[in-house]
């Protein structure tokens, strides 16, 4: 039965890609990419190719139909010179130059935040009063937006936190998993949200607010608790959807999207997803996506990666979702170091073929395919 369900979805996606013209073309629906790593990788010698010719990656993504670029921002990372305001400004400018909309992802940390860790920036670590911390959060968010505004780079969307399943801005030594302390959590979220709303009004430019939770099963309880604690002033429910770590299989995903959209009257967008085109490793950095990431009917091949994306995006569109953003499709292997190794942990899930000098893979076709509702 599972095989038949996947096969039906796979065939539908293929038909849409090859023949379909969406009758809902006037509806807002985004396909995009998180390109946070590009500046760093190019500094480390990375080059990108299409049909053997070197290309500017931002121009390539735009030409293939990517409509939205997402970029992360760390507060003050002392282990890298990237993902700071200067680097983010460069990324936003490159996206704007190629006429793509932008989503700024505040991690509110000096390092990666995710469902397992939400570490407070070192500069704020001595602040124990929640209201004082909320004020610092408000000021930082405002100052960041003001700096971008001066350069004409206000983002179209802002994420207030990244994969905030657990309580945000926690001390590393006393990190608590599980249900957040909502009295504190809600105060901090409301402050970040208010900063974006206030600056949007001041600048007379619409900035949509995204709250981001990893995996749909977690979003179902998190947004319920957020609403119960007064966190309601946002525009988009952002989801990470990685089958490797989710209880939800692809055919179940529309159920969660419809429930979230109907319950909270918010748009729902997949702001992170990925799929491997190979299981081979090309450097000393181990691959994050492995055999566990594979889904029925979608092998770890260039075609399998594309069909996963076509299928996923068709399901999101059919469920009334707002779009799909692919996480780090340009994170190719270079001499750059991560916190864990030299190289890329994601080159087997990028949109570039490491066996052919980073030549563009068929996955680029997902951006401009026509999806029906």
Short mmCIF file of C-alpha atoms in Angstrom, two decimals:
data_model
loop_
_atom_site.label_atom_id
_atom_site.label_comp_id
_atom_site.label_asym_id
_atom_site.label_seq_id
_atom_site.Cartn_x
_atom_site.Cartn_y
_atom_site.Cartn_z
CA UNK A 1 0.00 0.00 0.00
CA UNK A 2 2.77 2.45 0.92
CA UNK A 3 4.45 1.72 -2.41
CA UNK A 4 1.27 2.51 -4.32
CA UNK A 5 0.79 5.79 -2.48
CA UNK A 6 4.32 6.93 -3.21
CA UNK A 7 4.07 5.77 -6.82
CA UNK A 8 0.90 7.77 -7.34
CA UNK A 9 2.52 10.91 -5.91
CA UNK A 10 5.69 10.35 -7.92
CA UNK A 11 3.76 9.99 -11.18
CA UNK A 12 1.68 13.05 -10.42
CA UNK A 13 4.80 15.10 -9.84
CA UNK A 14 6.33 13.87 -13.08
CA UNK A 15 3.22 14.79 -15.04
CA UNK A 16 3.14 18.26 -13.45
CA UNK A 17 6.79 18.85 -14.27
CA UNK A 18 6.58 17.62 -17.84
CA UNK A 19 3.17 18.81 -18.96
CA UNK A 20 1.35 20.73 -16.30
CA UNK A 21 0.54 24.43 -16.25
CA UNK A 22 -0.82 25.57 -12.93
CA UNK A 23 -4.23 27.19 -13.09
CA UNK A 24 -3.28 28.91 -9.84
CA UNK A 25 -0.27 30.74 -11.26
CA UNK A 26 -1.49 34.03 -9.81
CA UNK A 27 -1.38 32.67 -6.26
CA UNK A 28 1.65 33.42 -4.12
CA UNK A 29 3.92 30.40 -3.90
CA UNK A 30 7.67 30.44 -3.37
CA UNK A 31 10.47 28.10 -4.28
CA UNK A 32 13.80 29.16 -2.87
CA UNK A 33 17.18 28.32 -1.41
CA UNK A 34 19.25 29.01 1.68
CA UNK A 35 22.50 30.38 0.29
CA UNK A 36 24.18 31.33 3.56
CA UNK A 37 27.42 29.50 2.77
CA UNK A 38 28.14 30.87 -0.71
CA UNK A 39 30.38 33.83 0.19
CA UNK A 40 32.53 31.69 2.45
CA UNK A 41 32.83 28.85 -0.02
CA UNK A 42 33.84 31.14 -2.86
CA UNK A 43 36.54 32.61 -0.61
CA UNK A 44 37.73 29.03 -0.11
CA UNK A 45 37.99 28.48 -3.85
CA UNK A 46 34.60 27.02 -4.72
CA UNK A 47 33.35 27.43 -8.26
CA UNK A 48 29.97 26.53 -9.71
CA UNK A 49 29.24 25.41 -13.25
CA UNK A 50 26.37 24.94 -15.62
CA UNK A 51 27.06 22.82 -18.68
CA UNK A 52 30.75 23.07 -17.88
CA UNK A 53 30.92 26.87 -17.73
CA UNK A 54 31.61 28.77 -14.51
CA UNK A 55 28.64 30.79 -13.32
CA UNK A 56 27.73 33.14 -10.49
CA UNK A 57 25.65 30.97 -8.14
CA UNK A 58 23.13 33.71 -7.32
CA UNK A 59 22.59 34.41 -11.01
CA UNK A 60 22.22 30.69 -11.64
CA UNK A 61 19.59 30.18 -8.95
CA UNK A 62 17.66 33.22 -10.18
CA UNK A 63 17.79 32.08 -13.80
CA UNK A 64 16.45 28.69 -12.81
CA UNK A 65 13.43 30.24 -11.11
CA UNK A 66 14.40 30.54 -7.44
CA UNK A 67 12.27 33.34 -6.02
CA UNK A 68 13.52 33.57 -2.45
CA UNK A 69 16.95 33.50 -0.78
CA UNK A 70 17.23 32.67 2.92
CA UNK A 71 20.29 33.68 4.94
CA UNK A 72 21.30 33.05 8.56
CA UNK A 73 22.70 35.60 10.99
CA UNK A 74 24.73 34.84 14.10
CA UNK A 75 25.22 37.46 16.79
CA UNK A 76 29.00 37.35 17.25
CA UNK A 77 30.57 34.04 16.30
CA UNK A 78 34.23 33.89 17.33
CA UNK A 79 34.91 30.70 15.39
CA UNK A 80 34.10 32.00 11.89
CA UNK A 81 34.25 35.26 9.96
CA UNK A 82 30.96 34.55 8.23
CA UNK A 83 27.23 34.72 8.93
CA UNK A 84 27.80 38.07 10.62
CA UNK A 85 26.10 41.30 9.53
CA UNK A 86 28.76 42.10 6.94
CA UNK A 87 28.45 38.68 5.33
CA UNK A 88 24.65 38.73 5.48
CA UNK A 89 24.62 42.17 3.88
CA UNK A 90 26.65 40.83 0.98
CA UNK A 91 24.30 37.87 0.53
CA UNK A 92 21.20 40.06 0.64
CA UNK A 93 22.75 42.42 -1.92
CA UNK A 94 23.55 39.54 -4.27
CA UNK A 95 20.01 38.25 -3.94
CA UNK A 96 18.56 41.71 -4.60
CA UNK A 97 20.83 42.23 -7.60
CA UNK A 98 19.31 39.07 -9.05
CA UNK A 99 15.76 40.17 -8.23
CA UNK A 100 15.06 37.49 -5.61
CA UNK A 101 13.14 38.12 -2.40
CA UNK A 102 14.89 37.56 0.90
CA UNK A 103 14.34 35.87 4.27
CA UNK A 104 16.64 36.87 7.14
CA UNK A 105 17.06 34.10 9.73
CA UNK A 106 18.01 35.42 13.19
CA UNK A 107 19.59 32.58 15.16
CA UNK A 108 19.97 34.83 18.24
CA UNK A 109 23.15 32.97 19.12
CA UNK A 110 26.87 32.93 18.36
CA UNK A 111 26.49 29.48 16.81
CA UNK A 112 24.00 27.08 15.27
CA UNK A 113 20.61 26.90 16.95
CA UNK A 114 18.36 23.89 16.42
CA UNK A 115 15.97 21.60 18.35
CA UNK A 116 18.84 20.45 20.56
CA UNK A 117 20.45 23.79 21.42
CA UNK A 118 19.46 27.44 21.74
CA UNK A 119 22.54 29.06 23.27
CA UNK A 120 22.40 32.69 24.38
CA UNK A 121 25.06 34.98 22.80
CA UNK A 122 28.09 35.44 25.05
CA UNK A 123 27.50 39.18 25.09
CA UNK A 124 24.11 38.63 26.76
CA UNK A 125 25.05 35.69 28.98
CA UNK A 126 25.17 37.72 32.21
CA UNK A 127 21.62 39.00 31.79
CA UNK A 128 19.31 37.02 34.06
CA UNK A 129 16.28 39.31 34.13
CA UNK A 130 13.85 38.29 31.39
CA UNK A 131 12.55 41.80 30.73
CA UNK A 132 16.06 43.18 30.45
CA UNK A 133 16.99 40.40 28.04
CA UNK A 134 13.85 41.09 26.01
CA UNK A 135 14.91 44.73 25.68
CA UNK A 136 18.39 43.73 24.47
CA UNK A 137 16.78 41.35 21.97
CA UNK A 138 14.48 44.11 20.75
CA UNK A 139 17.35 46.59 20.36
CA UNK A 140 19.58 44.11 18.52
CA UNK A 141 16.82 43.16 16.09
CA UNK A 142 15.98 46.81 15.48
CA UNK A 143 19.61 47.83 14.99
CA UNK A 144 20.17 45.01 12.52
CA UNK A 145 17.15 45.98 10.44
CA UNK A 146 18.16 49.65 10.55
CA UNK A 147 21.66 48.82 9.29
CA UNK A 148 20.20 46.83 6.41
CA UNK A 149 17.64 49.51 5.67
CA UNK A 150 20.40 52.11 5.23
CA UNK A 151 21.73 49.97 2.38
CA UNK A 152 18.29 49.38 0.89
CA UNK A 153 18.36 45.73 1.94
CA UNK A 154 15.44 45.27 4.31
CA UNK A 155 14.38 41.62 3.99
CA UNK A 156 10.93 40.64 2.80
CA UNK A 157 10.66 38.14 5.65
CA UNK A 158 12.31 37.74 9.05
CA UNK A 159 12.64 34.58 11.11
CA UNK A 160 12.46 35.31 14.83
CA UNK A 161 14.66 32.39 15.85
CA UNK A 162 15.74 29.20 14.13
CA UNK A 163 14.22 25.76 14.85
CA UNK A 164 13.05 27.01 18.23
CA UNK A 165 11.49 23.76 19.47
CA UNK A 166 13.04 24.34 22.89
CA UNK A 167 13.25 27.56 24.88
CA UNK A 168 15.35 30.26 23.22
CA UNK A 169 18.39 32.12 24.61
CA UNK A 170 19.42 29.45 27.13
CA UNK A 171 22.66 29.23 29.07
CA UNK A 172 24.84 26.48 27.64
CA UNK A 173 25.67 24.95 31.03
CA UNK A 174 22.03 24.75 32.12
CA UNK A 175 20.39 23.90 28.81
CA UNK A 176 16.90 22.44 29.25
CA UNK A 177 15.17 20.34 26.62
CA UNK A 178 11.48 19.61 26.40
CA UNK A 179 8.60 21.99 26.96
CA UNK A 180 9.75 25.63 27.17
CA UNK A 181 9.23 27.87 30.17
CA UNK A 182 6.54 29.77 28.34
CA UNK A 183 6.43 32.77 30.66
CA UNK A 184 10.01 33.57 29.70
CA UNK A 185 9.84 32.16 26.17
CA UNK A 186 6.76 34.15 25.21
CA UNK A 187 8.22 37.39 26.58
CA UNK A 188 11.32 36.96 24.41
CA UNK A 189 9.41 35.99 21.29
CA UNK A 190 7.01 38.90 21.66
CA UNK A 191 9.94 41.28 21.97
CA UNK A 192 11.60 40.02 18.79
CA UNK A 193 8.29 40.11 16.95
CA UNK A 194 7.54 43.63 18.16
CA UNK A 195 10.94 44.83 16.98
CA UNK A 196 10.20 43.62 13.46
CA UNK A 197 6.66 45.04 13.49
CA UNK A 198 7.82 48.41 14.81
CA UNK A 199 10.63 48.74 12.28
CA UNK A 200 8.39 47.60 9.44
CA UNK A 201 5.97 50.37 10.35
CA UNK A 202 8.76 52.95 10.69
CA UNK A 203 10.26 52.03 7.33
CA UNK A 204 6.81 51.78 5.72
CA UNK A 205 7.84 48.46 4.23
CA UNK A 206 6.07 45.15 4.80
CA UNK A 207 8.20 42.54 6.55
CA UNK A 208 6.53 39.19 7.17
CA UNK A 209 7.40 37.36 10.37
CA UNK A 210 8.23 33.65 10.38
CA UNK A 211 8.31 31.41 13.45
CA UNK A 212 10.29 28.27 12.71
CA UNK A 213 9.91 24.77 14.19
CA UNK A 214 11.69 21.60 13.13
CA UNK A 215 9.43 18.80 11.89
CA UNK A 216 5.64 19.06 11.50
CA UNK A 217 4.81 16.83 14.48
CA UNK A 218 6.54 19.34 16.76
CA UNK A 219 4.84 22.33 15.18
CA UNK A 220 1.45 20.89 16.07
CA UNK A 221 2.08 21.13 19.83
CA UNK A 222 4.43 24.12 19.77
CA UNK A 223 2.09 26.56 18.04
CA UNK A 224 -0.77 25.45 20.29
CA UNK A 225 1.29 26.31 23.36
CA UNK A 226 2.54 29.52 21.76
CA UNK A 227 -1.05 30.67 21.18
CA UNK A 228 -2.03 29.77 24.72
CA UNK A 229 0.76 32.04 25.92
CA UNK A 230 -0.09 34.97 23.69
CA UNK A 231 2.40 34.48 20.86
CA UNK A 232 0.07 35.12 17.94
CA UNK A 233 1.39 38.14 16.01
CA UNK A 234 3.26 36.44 13.19
CA UNK A 235 2.51 35.72 9.53
CA UNK A 236 4.10 32.42 8.56
CA UNK A 237 4.59 29.05 10.23
CA UNK A 238 7.99 27.89 9.04
CA UNK A 239 8.79 24.17 9.12
CA UNK A 240 11.93 22.15 8.70
CA UNK A 241 10.96 18.91 7.00
CA UNK A 242 13.65 16.25 6.81
CA UNK A 243 12.19 12.74 6.43
CA UNK A 244 15.31 11.36 8.14
CA UNK A 245 14.23 12.95 11.43
CA UNK A 246 10.46 13.26 11.09
CA UNK A 247 7.64 10.97 12.20
CA UNK A 248 5.70 12.20 9.17
CA UNK A 249 6.17 10.42 5.87
CA UNK A 250 5.64 12.39 2.68
CA UNK A 251 1.99 11.37 2.13
CA UNK A 252 1.17 12.55 5.68
CA UNK A 253 2.75 15.98 5.35
CA UNK A 254 -0.32 17.70 3.81
CA UNK A 255 -2.40 16.73 6.86
CA UNK A 256 -0.09 18.70 9.15
CA UNK A 257 0.05 21.69 6.81
CA UNK A 258 -3.74 21.85 6.49
CA UNK A 259 -4.22 21.50 10.25
CA UNK A 260 -1.70 24.23 11.06
CA UNK A 261 -3.10 26.58 8.44
CA UNK A 262 -6.73 26.05 9.48
CA UNK A 263 -6.10 26.19 13.22
CA UNK A 264 -3.94 29.32 13.33
CA UNK A 265 -5.01 31.06 10.11
CA UNK A 266 -1.38 31.48 9.08
CA UNK A 267 0.53 30.63 5.94
CA UNK A 268 2.73 27.53 6.21
CA UNK A 269 6.08 27.23 4.46
CA UNK A 270 8.77 24.56 4.37
CA UNK A 271 11.80 26.74 5.12
CA UNK A 272 14.24 23.82 5.21
CA UNK A 273 14.40 20.50 3.42
CA UNK A 274 17.03 18.50 1.53
CA UNK A 275 17.64 15.17 -0.17
CA UNK A 276 20.84 13.37 -1.23
CA UNK A 277 21.74 12.81 -4.87
CA UNK A 278 24.40 10.33 -3.74
CA UNK A 279 25.51 8.61 -0.55
CA UNK A 280 29.17 8.99 -1.49
CA UNK A 281 31.42 11.23 0.61
CA UNK A 282 33.91 13.49 -1.19
CA UNK A 283 36.01 14.85 1.69
CA UNK A 284 36.91 14.28 5.34
CA UNK A 285 33.69 15.85 6.61
CA UNK A 286 31.07 13.16 7.11
CA UNK A 287 27.73 13.49 5.37
CA UNK A 288 24.74 14.39 7.52
CA UNK A 289 22.18 12.87 5.16
CA UNK A 290 22.71 9.13 4.86
CA UNK A 291 20.71 5.99 4.07
CA UNK A 292 18.15 6.91 6.72
CA UNK A 293 17.21 9.95 4.64
CA UNK A 294 16.06 7.86 1.70
CA UNK A 295 12.35 7.51 0.98
CA UNK A 296 10.51 4.86 -1.08
CA UNK A 297 10.79 5.48 -4.84
CA UNK A 298 13.43 8.18 -4.36
CA UNK A 299 16.92 6.66 -4.63
CA UNK A 300 20.07 8.62 -3.88
CA UNK A 301 20.52 9.67 -7.49
CA UNK A 302 20.22 12.94 -9.36
CA UNK A 303 16.79 11.89 -10.62
CA UNK A 304 15.74 10.69 -7.16
CA UNK A 305 16.68 14.04 -5.63
CA UNK A 306 14.68 15.93 -8.25
CA UNK A 307 11.63 13.70 -7.92
CA UNK A 308 11.67 14.05 -4.14
CA UNK A 309 11.58 17.82 -4.54
CA UNK A 310 8.86 17.77 -7.18
CA UNK A 311 6.77 15.45 -5.05
CA UNK A 312 7.28 17.36 -1.82
CA UNK A 313 6.56 20.71 -3.43
CA UNK A 314 3.43 19.40 -5.14
CA UNK A 315 2.18 18.11 -1.79
CA UNK A 316 2.88 21.44 -0.12
CA UNK A 317 1.07 23.36 -2.87
CA UNK A 318 -1.90 20.99 -2.82
CA UNK A 319 -2.20 21.40 0.95
CA UNK A 320 -2.32 25.19 0.60
CA UNK A 321 1.26 25.78 1.70
CA UNK A 322 3.23 28.91 0.83
CA UNK A 323 6.33 27.31 -0.61
CA UNK A 324 9.50 25.25 -0.23
CA UNK A 325 13.03 26.46 0.52
CA UNK A 326 15.94 24.06 0.05
CA UNK A 327 18.63 24.18 2.70
CA UNK A 328 22.17 24.90 1.49
CA UNK A 329 22.07 23.60 -2.10
CA UNK A 330 25.38 25.37 -2.77
CA UNK A 331 27.33 23.85 0.16
CA UNK A 332 29.91 22.08 -1.98
CA UNK A 333 33.19 20.58 -0.79
CA UNK A 334 36.09 23.01 -0.31
CA UNK A 335 39.08 23.49 1.99
CA UNK A 336 36.80 25.45 4.37
CA UNK A 337 36.49 24.15 7.91
CA UNK A 338 33.34 23.62 9.92
CA UNK A 339 33.22 23.19 13.70
CA UNK A 340 33.73 19.48 13.13
CA UNK A 341 35.91 18.91 10.05
CA UNK A 342 37.37 20.31 6.85
CA UNK A 343 35.04 20.13 3.87
CA UNK A 344 31.27 19.95 3.48
CA UNK A 345 28.83 17.78 5.41
CA UNK A 346 26.27 18.42 2.66
CA UNK A 347 27.94 18.07 -0.74
CA UNK A 348 25.97 14.86 -1.36
CA UNK A 349 22.75 16.86 -0.93
CA UNK A 350 23.82 19.97 -2.85
CA UNK A 351 22.61 20.88 -6.34
CA UNK A 352 26.08 20.42 -7.80
CA UNK A 353 27.81 17.26 -8.99
CA UNK A 354 31.08 16.81 -7.12
CA UNK A 355 32.20 14.25 -9.73
CA UNK A 356 31.90 16.84 -12.53
CA UNK A 357 33.56 19.97 -11.08
CA UNK A 358 30.34 21.11 -9.40
CA UNK A 359 28.25 21.09 -12.54
CA UNK A 360 24.56 21.88 -11.93
CA UNK A 361 22.34 18.87 -11.24
CA UNK A 362 18.75 18.35 -12.45
CA UNK A 363 17.44 19.41 -9.02
CA UNK A 364 17.45 23.00 -10.29
CA UNK A 365 14.36 22.11 -12.33
CA UNK A 366 12.27 22.04 -9.15
CA UNK A 367 12.34 25.84 -8.85
CA UNK A 368 10.42 26.54 -12.01
CA UNK A 369 8.19 23.48 -12.30
CA UNK A 370 4.46 24.15 -12.42
CA UNK A 371 2.55 22.84 -9.44
CA UNK A 372 -1.22 22.42 -9.28
CA UNK A 373 -3.46 22.98 -6.29
#
